Short mmCIF file of C-alpha atoms in Angstrom, two decimals:
data_model
loop_
_atom_site.label_atom_id
_atom_site.label_comp_id
_atom_site.label_asym_id
_atom_site.label_seq_id
_atom_site.Cartn_x
_atom_site.Cartn_y
_atom_site.Cartn_z
CA MET A 1 125.90 103.99 76.07
CA THR A 2 123.32 106.53 77.31
CA LEU A 3 122.99 107.84 80.74
CA ASP A 4 120.44 105.47 82.78
CA ALA A 5 120.82 102.77 80.11
CA PRO A 6 121.55 99.57 81.89
CA LEU A 7 125.33 98.65 81.25
CA VAL A 8 125.02 95.57 83.73
CA GLU A 9 121.98 93.61 84.80
CA LEU A 10 121.03 90.92 86.95
CA VAL A 11 118.00 89.14 86.04
CA GLY A 12 116.45 86.61 88.73
CA VAL A 13 119.97 85.91 89.70
CA THR A 14 120.23 83.04 92.74
CA LYS A 15 123.07 81.63 94.04
CA ARG A 16 123.66 78.98 96.55
CA PHE A 17 126.91 77.70 98.62
CA GLY A 18 125.66 74.43 99.85
CA ASP A 19 122.24 74.52 101.25
CA GLN A 20 122.90 78.18 101.94
CA ARG A 21 121.08 80.85 99.41
CA VAL A 22 123.34 83.55 99.48
CA LEU A 23 121.55 85.55 96.44
CA ASP A 24 118.02 84.72 96.05
CA ASP A 25 116.16 85.88 92.96
CA VAL A 26 117.91 89.70 92.65
CA SER A 27 117.19 91.49 89.51
CA MET A 28 118.50 94.72 89.14
CA ALA A 29 119.57 96.97 86.11
CA LEU A 30 122.67 99.27 86.96
CA PRO A 31 123.06 102.39 84.91
CA ALA A 32 125.87 103.29 82.61
CA GLY A 33 127.91 106.37 83.50
CA LEU A 34 126.59 106.82 87.62
CA THR A 35 127.88 105.12 90.92
CA THR A 36 125.63 102.21 92.07
CA VAL A 37 126.30 101.14 95.45
CA VAL A 38 124.99 98.05 96.84
CA VAL A 39 124.60 97.93 100.66
CA GLY A 40 123.95 95.38 103.54
CA PRO A 41 124.94 93.78 106.29
CA SER A 42 128.08 91.50 106.48
CA GLY A 43 127.39 88.12 104.95
CA THR A 44 124.56 89.15 103.00
CA GLY A 45 125.89 88.54 99.40
CA LYS A 46 127.62 91.32 98.50
CA SER A 47 130.91 90.00 97.67
CA THR A 48 129.20 87.32 95.72
CA LEU A 49 127.28 89.94 93.78
CA ILE A 50 130.54 91.64 92.48
CA LYS A 51 131.90 87.98 91.72
CA LEU A 52 129.15 87.23 89.58
CA LEU A 53 129.64 90.37 87.68
CA VAL A 54 132.92 89.73 86.42
CA GLY A 55 132.54 85.95 86.45
CA LEU A 56 134.44 84.90 89.29
CA LEU A 57 131.27 82.50 89.97
CA LYS A 58 128.27 81.62 88.30
CA PRO A 59 124.82 81.87 88.97
CA ASP A 60 122.78 78.67 89.88
CA ALA A 61 119.92 80.52 88.24
CA GLY A 62 119.15 83.73 86.37
CA ARG A 63 121.66 85.54 84.17
CA VAL A 64 124.37 88.34 84.80
CA LEU A 65 124.55 90.54 81.64
CA VAL A 66 127.42 93.01 80.79
CA GLY A 67 126.49 95.01 77.83
CA GLY A 68 123.61 92.65 76.98
CA GLU A 69 126.10 89.59 76.89
CA ASP A 70 125.30 86.42 79.41
CA VAL A 71 128.30 86.31 81.44
CA GLY A 72 127.38 82.70 82.90
CA ALA A 73 127.03 81.27 79.34
CA MET A 74 130.89 82.55 78.22
CA ASP A 75 133.46 80.31 77.54
CA ARG A 76 136.81 81.16 79.05
CA ALA A 77 138.04 82.74 76.44
CA ALA A 78 135.12 85.08 76.03
CA LEU A 79 134.96 85.81 79.84
CA MET A 80 138.91 86.88 79.73
CA LYS A 81 138.06 89.34 76.78
CA MET A 82 134.73 90.66 78.73
CA ARG A 83 136.86 91.13 82.04
CA ARG A 84 138.92 93.77 80.03
CA ARG A 85 135.96 95.97 80.15
CA PHE A 86 136.23 96.00 84.05
CA GLY A 87 138.77 97.28 86.32
CA MET A 88 138.35 96.47 90.43
CA LEU A 89 139.38 97.68 93.42
CA PHE A 90 139.59 95.18 95.80
CA GLN A 91 139.05 95.41 99.70
CA ASP A 92 143.17 95.43 100.65
CA GLY A 93 143.96 96.32 97.25
CA ALA A 94 145.24 92.99 96.12
CA LEU A 95 148.54 94.46 95.06
CA PHE A 96 151.66 92.40 94.40
CA HIS A 97 153.88 92.34 97.18
CA GLY A 98 157.17 91.35 95.27
CA MET A 99 156.62 94.48 92.36
CA SER A 100 156.73 98.19 93.13
CA VAL A 101 153.86 100.33 93.12
CA GLY A 102 154.73 101.65 89.24
CA GLU A 103 155.01 97.68 88.36
CA ASN A 104 151.63 96.93 90.28
CA VAL A 105 150.15 99.56 88.29
CA ALA A 106 151.75 98.59 84.74
CA PHE A 107 150.56 95.03 85.08
CA PRO A 108 147.76 94.76 83.15
CA LEU A 109 149.08 97.08 80.58
CA HIS A 110 152.20 94.96 80.18
CA HIS A 111 150.13 92.04 79.88
CA HIS A 112 147.65 93.42 77.23
CA LEU A 113 149.14 96.10 75.47
CA LYS A 114 152.52 96.22 73.64
CA LEU A 115 153.30 99.89 74.68
CA SER A 116 156.64 100.92 74.47
CA ARG A 117 158.63 101.95 78.18
CA ASP A 118 158.32 105.32 77.96
CA GLU A 119 154.50 105.33 77.08
CA GLU A 120 153.80 102.63 80.20
CA LYS A 121 155.45 104.95 82.50
CA SER A 122 153.34 107.90 81.24
CA ARG A 123 150.28 105.85 81.68
CA VAL A 124 151.44 104.63 85.06
CA GLU A 125 152.23 108.09 86.14
CA THR A 126 148.90 109.40 84.92
CA ALA A 127 147.01 106.64 86.79
CA LEU A 128 149.00 107.54 90.26
CA ALA A 129 148.53 111.19 89.59
CA GLN A 130 144.80 110.75 88.85
CA VAL A 131 144.35 108.87 92.52
CA GLY A 132 146.47 111.64 94.15
CA LEU A 133 149.86 109.59 94.40
CA PRO A 134 152.20 111.07 91.76
CA GLY A 135 155.90 110.18 92.20
CA LEU A 136 155.39 107.27 94.44
CA ALA A 137 156.12 104.39 91.39
CA ASP A 138 159.29 103.26 92.99
CA ARG A 139 157.79 102.68 96.54
CA ARG A 140 157.16 99.13 97.52
CA PRO A 141 153.52 98.07 98.77
CA ASP A 142 154.42 97.39 102.27
CA GLN A 143 155.64 100.90 102.56
CA LEU A 144 152.07 102.17 102.04
CA SER A 145 149.48 102.91 104.20
CA GLY A 146 146.14 101.20 103.53
CA GLY A 147 144.56 104.20 102.18
CA GLN A 148 147.70 104.53 99.96
CA ARG A 149 147.06 100.99 99.06
CA LYS A 150 143.70 101.45 97.97
CA ARG A 151 144.70 104.35 95.44
CA VAL A 152 147.23 102.33 93.96
CA GLY A 153 144.64 99.56 93.60
CA LEU A 154 142.33 102.22 92.08
CA ALA A 155 144.98 103.33 89.73
CA ARG A 156 145.74 99.58 88.60
CA ALA A 157 142.02 99.64 88.23
CA LEU A 158 141.67 102.55 85.99
CA VAL A 159 145.26 102.17 83.88
CA MET A 160 143.47 100.21 81.37
CA GLN A 161 140.82 102.85 80.83
CA PRO A 162 137.80 100.18 81.62
CA GLN A 163 133.91 101.22 81.23
CA ILE A 164 133.26 99.78 84.44
CA VAL A 165 135.10 99.95 87.91
CA LEU A 166 134.18 97.46 91.04
CA PHE A 167 134.90 98.70 94.21
CA ASP A 168 134.75 95.91 97.05
CA GLU A 169 134.54 97.85 100.43
CA PRO A 170 136.61 100.68 99.46
CA THR A 171 136.63 102.35 103.08
CA SER A 172 136.84 99.25 105.03
CA GLY A 173 139.61 99.54 107.69
CA LEU A 174 140.24 103.28 107.26
CA ASP A 175 140.14 105.80 109.37
CA PRO A 176 137.25 108.31 108.91
CA VAL A 177 139.59 111.28 107.40
CA THR A 178 140.97 108.52 104.96
CA SER A 179 137.71 107.05 104.22
CA ALA A 180 136.33 110.71 103.11
CA ALA A 181 139.41 111.31 100.87
CA ILE A 182 138.68 107.65 99.30
CA ASP A 183 134.69 108.81 98.67
CA ASP A 184 135.82 112.20 97.30
CA LEU A 185 138.19 110.51 94.97
CA ILE A 186 135.70 108.03 93.88
CA VAL A 187 133.40 111.07 93.25
CA THR A 188 135.91 113.15 91.31
CA THR A 189 137.05 110.01 89.38
CA ARG A 190 133.73 109.15 88.06
CA LYS A 191 132.82 112.74 87.04
CA GLN A 192 136.01 113.19 85.45
CA LEU A 193 136.23 109.76 83.46
CA GLY A 194 132.52 109.34 83.33
CA LEU A 195 132.88 105.73 83.91
CA THR A 196 130.55 103.54 85.40
CA PHE A 197 131.21 102.63 88.99
CA ILE A 198 129.43 99.71 91.08
CA VAL A 199 130.40 99.81 94.87
CA ILE A 200 129.97 97.47 97.55
CA THR A 201 129.82 98.38 101.04
CA HIS A 202 128.61 98.43 104.57
CA ASP A 203 129.79 102.15 105.31
CA VAL A 204 126.21 104.22 105.21
CA GLN A 205 128.57 107.47 105.31
CA SER A 206 130.33 106.56 102.25
CA CYS A 207 126.90 105.29 100.57
CA ALA A 208 125.43 108.61 101.13
CA ALA A 209 128.59 110.53 99.91
CA ILE A 210 128.94 108.69 96.60
CA ALA A 211 125.78 107.13 95.44
CA ASP A 212 123.76 107.70 92.53
CA ARG A 213 122.02 104.69 92.81
CA VAL A 214 121.50 102.51 96.14
CA GLY A 215 120.21 98.81 96.21
CA MET A 216 119.84 97.12 99.83
CA LEU A 217 120.63 93.56 99.97
CA PHE A 218 119.56 91.64 103.29
CA GLU A 219 119.26 87.69 103.38
CA GLY A 220 120.10 87.25 100.02
CA LYS A 221 117.29 89.25 98.71
CA LEU A 222 117.13 92.93 97.28
CA GLN A 223 114.87 95.00 99.58
CA LEU A 224 115.22 97.96 97.72
CA PHE A 225 117.02 99.27 94.62
CA GLY A 226 116.48 103.07 93.32
CA PRO A 227 117.92 106.35 93.36
CA ALA A 228 119.99 107.38 96.21
CA GLN A 229 118.07 110.03 98.06
CA ASP A 230 114.79 107.88 97.38
CA VAL A 231 116.55 104.84 99.08
CA LEU A 232 118.24 106.75 101.86
CA ARG A 233 114.81 108.68 102.64
CA SER A 234 112.86 105.27 102.58
CA ASP A 235 111.06 103.77 105.37
CA HIS A 236 111.60 100.40 104.58
CA PRO A 237 112.56 98.66 108.02
CA VAL A 238 115.56 97.26 106.92
CA VAL A 239 116.81 100.10 105.19
CA ARG A 240 115.77 102.41 108.02
CA GLN A 241 117.61 100.19 110.64
CA PHE A 242 120.90 99.61 108.30
CA PHE A 243 121.30 103.48 107.45
CA ASP A 244 120.25 104.65 111.39
CA ARG A 245 122.57 102.11 112.69
CA ALA A 246 120.00 100.83 114.78
CA SER A 247 120.45 97.42 116.87
CA ASN A 248 116.99 96.84 116.81
CA GLY A 249 114.84 95.73 113.83
CA PRO A 250 114.72 93.00 111.13
CA ILE A 251 118.50 92.63 110.93
CA ARG A 252 119.56 90.60 113.85
CA VAL A 253 123.25 90.53 114.82
CA VAL A 254 124.39 87.21 114.93
CA MET B 1 139.95 62.32 104.43
CA ASN B 2 136.79 61.09 105.94
CA SER B 3 135.80 58.40 103.30
CA ALA B 4 137.13 56.77 100.04
CA SER B 5 134.59 59.15 98.24
CA ASP B 6 136.17 61.96 99.58
CA LEU B 7 139.67 60.75 98.35
CA LEU B 8 138.48 60.13 95.00
CA ALA B 9 136.75 63.57 94.79
CA ALA B 10 140.01 65.00 95.88
CA LEU B 11 142.05 62.92 93.20
CA GLY B 12 139.56 64.11 90.53
CA ARG B 13 139.98 67.73 91.57
CA TYR B 14 144.01 67.30 91.49
CA THR B 15 143.75 65.79 88.49
CA ARG B 16 141.67 68.39 86.59
CA PHE B 17 144.13 71.03 88.14
CA CYS B 18 147.16 69.18 86.87
CA LEU B 19 145.53 69.09 83.47
CA SER B 20 144.74 72.91 83.63
CA ALA B 21 148.05 73.52 84.63
CA THR B 22 149.85 71.48 81.64
CA ARG B 23 147.29 73.16 79.25
CA ALA B 24 148.88 76.48 80.37
CA VAL B 25 152.67 75.42 80.27
CA PRO B 26 152.86 76.26 76.48
CA PHE B 27 151.74 79.87 77.13
CA LEU B 28 153.60 80.21 80.68
CA ASN B 29 155.50 83.27 81.20
CA VAL B 30 159.22 82.60 80.74
CA ARG B 31 160.80 85.30 82.70
CA GLU B 32 158.67 84.27 85.51
CA MET B 33 159.70 80.75 85.25
CA LEU B 34 163.39 81.67 85.12
CA HIS B 35 162.88 83.93 88.22
CA GLN B 36 161.08 81.14 90.14
CA ALA B 37 164.01 78.33 89.17
CA TYR B 38 166.52 80.84 90.35
CA VAL B 39 164.95 81.36 93.66
CA MET B 40 163.97 77.94 94.00
CA GLY B 41 167.42 76.66 92.98
CA VAL B 42 169.56 79.39 95.02
CA GLY B 43 167.31 79.04 97.82
CA SER B 44 167.72 75.17 98.14
CA LEU B 45 171.07 74.50 97.05
CA VAL B 46 172.68 74.67 100.46
CA VAL B 47 169.96 72.69 102.43
CA LEU B 48 170.68 69.67 99.70
CA LEU B 49 174.23 70.02 99.91
CA ALA B 50 174.71 69.91 103.57
CA VAL B 51 171.65 66.92 103.94
CA GLY B 52 173.43 65.14 101.07
CA ALA B 53 177.02 65.31 102.62
CA PHE B 54 175.40 64.37 106.26
CA SER B 55 173.50 61.50 104.61
CA GLY B 56 176.87 60.24 102.50
CA ALA B 57 178.70 60.37 105.86
CA MET B 58 175.86 58.62 107.85
CA LEU B 59 176.01 55.71 105.10
CA THR B 60 179.69 55.55 105.07
CA VAL B 61 180.07 55.02 108.53
CA GLN B 62 176.96 52.26 108.70
CA GLY B 63 178.32 50.70 105.71
CA PHE B 64 181.74 50.25 106.68
CA ALA B 65 180.94 48.98 110.18
CA SER B 66 178.70 46.44 108.55
CA LEU B 67 181.21 45.66 105.83
CA ARG B 68 183.98 45.11 108.15
CA ALA B 69 181.94 42.59 110.19
CA PHE B 70 182.08 40.09 107.18
CA GLY B 71 185.76 41.34 106.38
CA THR B 72 184.70 43.13 103.33
CA SER B 73 185.24 46.94 103.76
CA GLU B 74 187.02 47.31 100.51
CA LEU B 75 183.38 46.96 98.95
CA LEU B 76 182.44 49.94 100.43
CA GLY B 77 182.53 51.89 97.50
CA MET B 78 180.48 49.51 95.79
CA PHE B 79 178.06 49.71 98.77
CA ILE B 80 177.76 53.59 98.38
CA ALA B 81 177.24 53.13 94.57
CA LEU B 82 174.36 50.53 95.06
CA GLY B 83 172.43 52.49 98.27
CA GLY B 84 173.46 55.86 98.09
CA VAL B 85 173.36 56.62 94.19
CA ARG B 86 170.28 54.29 93.38
CA GLU B 87 168.13 55.11 96.26
CA VAL B 88 169.19 57.30 99.42
CA PHE B 89 170.47 60.29 97.62
CA PRO B 90 167.64 60.81 95.42
CA LEU B 91 165.09 59.92 97.93
CA ILE B 92 166.49 62.26 100.62
CA GLY B 93 167.25 64.92 97.94
CA ALA B 94 163.59 64.59 97.16
CA GLY B 95 162.11 64.99 100.26
CA CYS B 96 164.29 68.13 100.80
CA VAL B 97 162.92 69.58 97.86
CA GLY B 98 159.28 68.78 98.80
CA ALA B 99 159.97 70.34 102.26
CA LYS B 100 161.84 73.42 101.25
CA VAL B 101 160.53 74.16 97.56
CA GLY B 102 157.35 72.58 98.22
CA SER B 103 156.26 74.56 101.44
CA ALA B 104 157.55 77.67 100.03
CA VAL B 105 155.29 77.56 96.64
CA ALA B 106 152.32 76.32 98.53
CA SER B 107 152.40 79.22 101.38
CA GLU B 108 153.15 81.91 98.24
CA VAL B 109 150.27 80.52 96.46
CA ALA B 110 148.19 80.16 99.31
CA THR B 111 149.10 83.93 100.43
CA LEU B 112 148.11 85.31 96.99
CA LYS B 113 144.99 83.21 97.31
CA ILE B 114 143.51 84.86 100.30
CA GLY B 115 144.97 88.26 99.56
CA GLN B 116 142.99 88.31 96.53
CA GLN B 117 145.79 88.73 94.19
CA ILE B 118 144.64 85.51 92.12
CA ASP B 119 141.23 87.04 92.00
CA ALA B 120 142.87 90.15 90.76
CA LEU B 121 144.79 88.35 88.12
CA GLU B 122 141.48 86.97 86.60
CA VAL B 123 139.53 90.25 86.73
CA MET B 124 142.87 91.94 85.02
CA ALA B 125 141.94 89.12 82.38
CA VAL B 126 145.48 87.63 83.11
CA ASP B 127 145.31 83.72 83.40
CA PRO B 128 146.54 82.62 86.80
CA MET B 129 147.52 79.03 85.50
CA ARG B 130 149.70 80.75 82.93
CA PHE B 131 150.97 83.49 85.13
CA LEU B 132 151.30 81.70 88.28
CA VAL B 133 151.17 77.83 88.44
CA ALA B 134 152.85 76.87 85.18
CA PRO B 135 156.02 78.95 85.78
CA ARG B 136 156.35 77.40 89.05
CA LEU B 137 155.65 74.09 88.13
CA VAL B 138 158.02 74.15 85.10
CA ALA B 139 160.26 75.56 87.38
CA CYS B 140 160.09 73.00 90.05
CA ILE B 141 160.76 70.31 87.39
CA VAL B 142 163.90 71.77 85.95
CA VAL B 143 165.38 72.67 89.40
CA THR B 144 164.40 69.31 91.32
CA PRO B 145 166.76 67.20 89.31
CA LEU B 146 169.34 69.90 89.61
CA LEU B 147 169.14 69.74 93.37
CA VAL B 148 169.09 66.01 93.49
CA GLY B 149 172.02 65.99 91.47
CA ALA B 150 173.85 68.29 93.66
CA CYS B 151 172.52 66.11 96.97
CA LEU B 152 173.95 63.28 95.03
CA LEU B 153 177.40 64.74 94.39
CA ALA B 154 177.64 66.00 97.87
CA GLY B 155 176.94 62.63 99.27
CA LEU B 156 179.75 61.03 97.34
CA VAL B 157 182.18 63.47 98.15
CA SER B 158 181.44 63.06 101.86
CA SER B 159 181.41 59.52 101.47
CA TYR B 160 184.52 59.73 99.81
CA LEU B 161 186.03 61.97 102.44
CA ILE B 162 185.02 60.03 105.55
CA ALA B 163 185.73 56.63 103.86
CA THR B 164 189.46 57.77 102.90
CA LEU B 165 190.16 60.32 105.90
CA GLN B 166 188.33 58.98 108.81
CA LEU B 167 187.90 55.05 108.09
CA GLY B 168 191.12 54.47 106.56
CA VAL B 169 189.66 52.85 103.00
CA ASP B 170 192.36 53.04 100.43
CA GLN B 171 191.47 56.04 98.05
CA GLY B 172 191.84 53.73 94.80
CA VAL B 173 190.07 50.83 96.09
CA PHE B 174 186.85 53.22 97.30
CA VAL B 175 187.13 55.21 93.86
CA SER B 176 187.29 52.14 91.66
CA ARG B 177 184.67 50.04 93.66
CA LEU B 178 182.24 53.06 93.37
CA LEU B 179 182.51 54.21 89.59
CA GLU B 180 182.51 50.67 88.40
CA ASN B 181 178.98 49.94 89.93
CA ILE B 182 177.73 53.17 88.78
CA SER B 183 176.15 52.93 85.51
CA LEU B 184 174.11 55.01 83.18
CA ARG B 185 171.10 52.96 83.98
CA ASP B 186 171.66 54.29 87.64
CA LEU B 187 171.66 58.02 86.68
CA VAL B 188 168.62 57.63 84.61
CA SER B 189 166.86 55.88 87.16
CA ALA B 190 168.05 58.88 89.81
CA LEU B 191 166.89 61.43 86.82
CA VAL B 192 163.47 59.97 86.17
CA LYS B 193 162.85 60.00 90.04
CA ALA B 194 163.88 63.53 90.40
CA LEU B 195 161.89 64.50 87.22
CA GLY B 196 158.95 62.93 88.95
CA PHE B 197 159.64 64.35 92.46
CA GLY B 198 159.64 67.55 90.65
CA MET B 199 156.51 67.07 88.99
CA LEU B 200 154.67 65.56 92.35
CA THR B 201 156.28 68.82 94.38
CA GLY B 202 154.91 71.67 91.75
CA THR B 203 151.86 70.14 91.16
CA LEU B 204 151.07 69.25 95.02
CA ALA B 205 152.08 72.92 95.90
CA CYS B 206 150.27 74.81 93.63
CA TRP B 207 146.99 72.63 93.95
CA HIS B 208 147.37 73.08 97.69
CA GLY B 209 148.01 76.96 97.48
CA TYR B 210 145.12 77.38 94.91
CA ALA B 211 142.92 75.46 97.09
CA ALA B 212 143.28 77.71 100.45
CA ASP B 213 140.29 79.48 101.53
CA ALA B 214 139.86 82.38 104.13
CA GLY B 215 142.24 82.82 106.79
CA ALA B 216 145.98 82.48 107.68
CA ALA B 217 145.61 78.93 108.83
CA SER B 218 144.88 77.78 105.39
CA VAL B 219 148.47 79.09 104.27
CA GLY B 220 149.85 76.82 106.89
CA GLN B 221 147.62 73.85 105.80
CA ALA B 222 148.51 74.31 102.30
CA SER B 223 152.07 73.94 103.12
CA ASN B 224 151.78 71.27 105.78
CA ARG B 225 149.89 69.04 103.34
CA THR B 226 152.08 69.74 100.32
CA VAL B 227 155.23 68.54 102.27
CA VAL B 228 153.40 65.37 103.67
CA GLN B 229 151.81 64.25 100.40
CA ALA B 230 155.09 65.05 98.26
CA MET B 231 156.85 62.93 100.66
CA VAL B 232 154.57 59.97 100.67
CA THR B 233 154.07 60.02 96.86
CA GLY B 234 157.55 60.68 96.47
CA GLY B 235 158.44 57.19 98.56
CA VAL B 236 155.53 55.59 96.13
CA LEU B 237 157.43 57.06 93.06
CA ASN B 238 160.81 56.08 94.20
CA LEU B 239 159.75 52.33 94.86
CA PHE B 240 157.73 52.14 91.71
CA VAL B 241 160.85 53.63 89.56
CA SER B 242 163.35 51.47 91.39
CA ASN B 243 160.98 48.57 90.70
CA VAL B 244 160.90 49.36 86.98
CA PHE B 245 164.62 49.89 86.61
CA TYR B 246 166.11 47.26 89.09
CA GLY B 247 163.03 44.63 89.89
CA GLY B 248 161.94 43.47 86.43
CA LEU B 249 158.64 45.11 86.92
CA LEU B 250 156.99 46.24 83.44
#
């Protein structure tokens, strides 16, 4: 896959929940090997978008393409196969509390690869070292801080060596210093591994720190999408209000 | 439930869920199933033994008082066999399994749902039906007859102790009346009921847990709905099976 070629593409995607149109004719091509950040106010369809990418939801109209294959048209077996191209960091890590950190990270390995115990352990240790948490494999998730849980979630997302890593609000609920550390981790990990990262967030500082491409969602529509420096400097009223953190503008606080 | 169409829609969703869970059973994670069976069994045994013992004692005292009024207190063993083994112990045991196991499974699955762990399984290409639902369902079906059996035994032992030590009924008479009135049909009926209760409790608990949306309140709702529906449907099942085995139905 060459740089800038779309690995993930949305073509005219619409998603409704009842009468509410959460995503409305959204089209965007997310290039391989870069970090694309989709920003927007809460309730504007960001989480829906990420769920559409991995087939947790199906679009009411339009197509979601991963590597050229239509996710919405896949049967269950094809969907499960396609998902192995993804890793995902959930908002609160979504770790299994009955398992240790090491067991959590080893979970996808254990289910999909027949590795020896030593090989599995080594892969887990490498993944934990990659996210800056070496030697924490025996801890329980409830013994970790919010930032550490996210790092473990990222280690679990990376351990299967996916092509695409999704991040659902990676800095939400974290203090500014920990948020900055997570941002640094995202930047360095992507550079080291050369993967495709797709991040949804409403953290404007985080977006500025990690994004190669930025898409701005508002009221279900993609307002603007392009290289980060262009979007961040744009005069688009929605984008400006959002990145300037202004209370007056087209975005109304409900 | 607002209307009959809502009820039908819910029944449709439940049926679809049960079919998906059944299809996942051949691929279930055996280790997880054994773990769940252990947790359910060990965690509920003391409660079932205690409830069975108290039910047996209560049934014995009431039965003795009623039979003595007709001068037939020597039939106490038969009364316990007919009322306790056929109906009271299985039904009370099933109610306890519904309350203890059903609420625990429903709240666990609901917590995993709202904590996005079920979504995480999906994204990791691990089928939650195979990993999460099928092991709990099978564990529930396997463990419920054992727990109901334990409840039944505890009821019989307490009944024997109350009858002989407190009420002065002759040991030999009590035991012989009891044993001569327990047939293989009674045991098969109790087993069928327990398997049905296990199936109902397991499917309802996983279904309500799986249907939980956002918020901590939905965990409580899932748990509450499971217990209420397991008890009501368990009562219906008990009536149906009793009618099949003893009422000439079918």
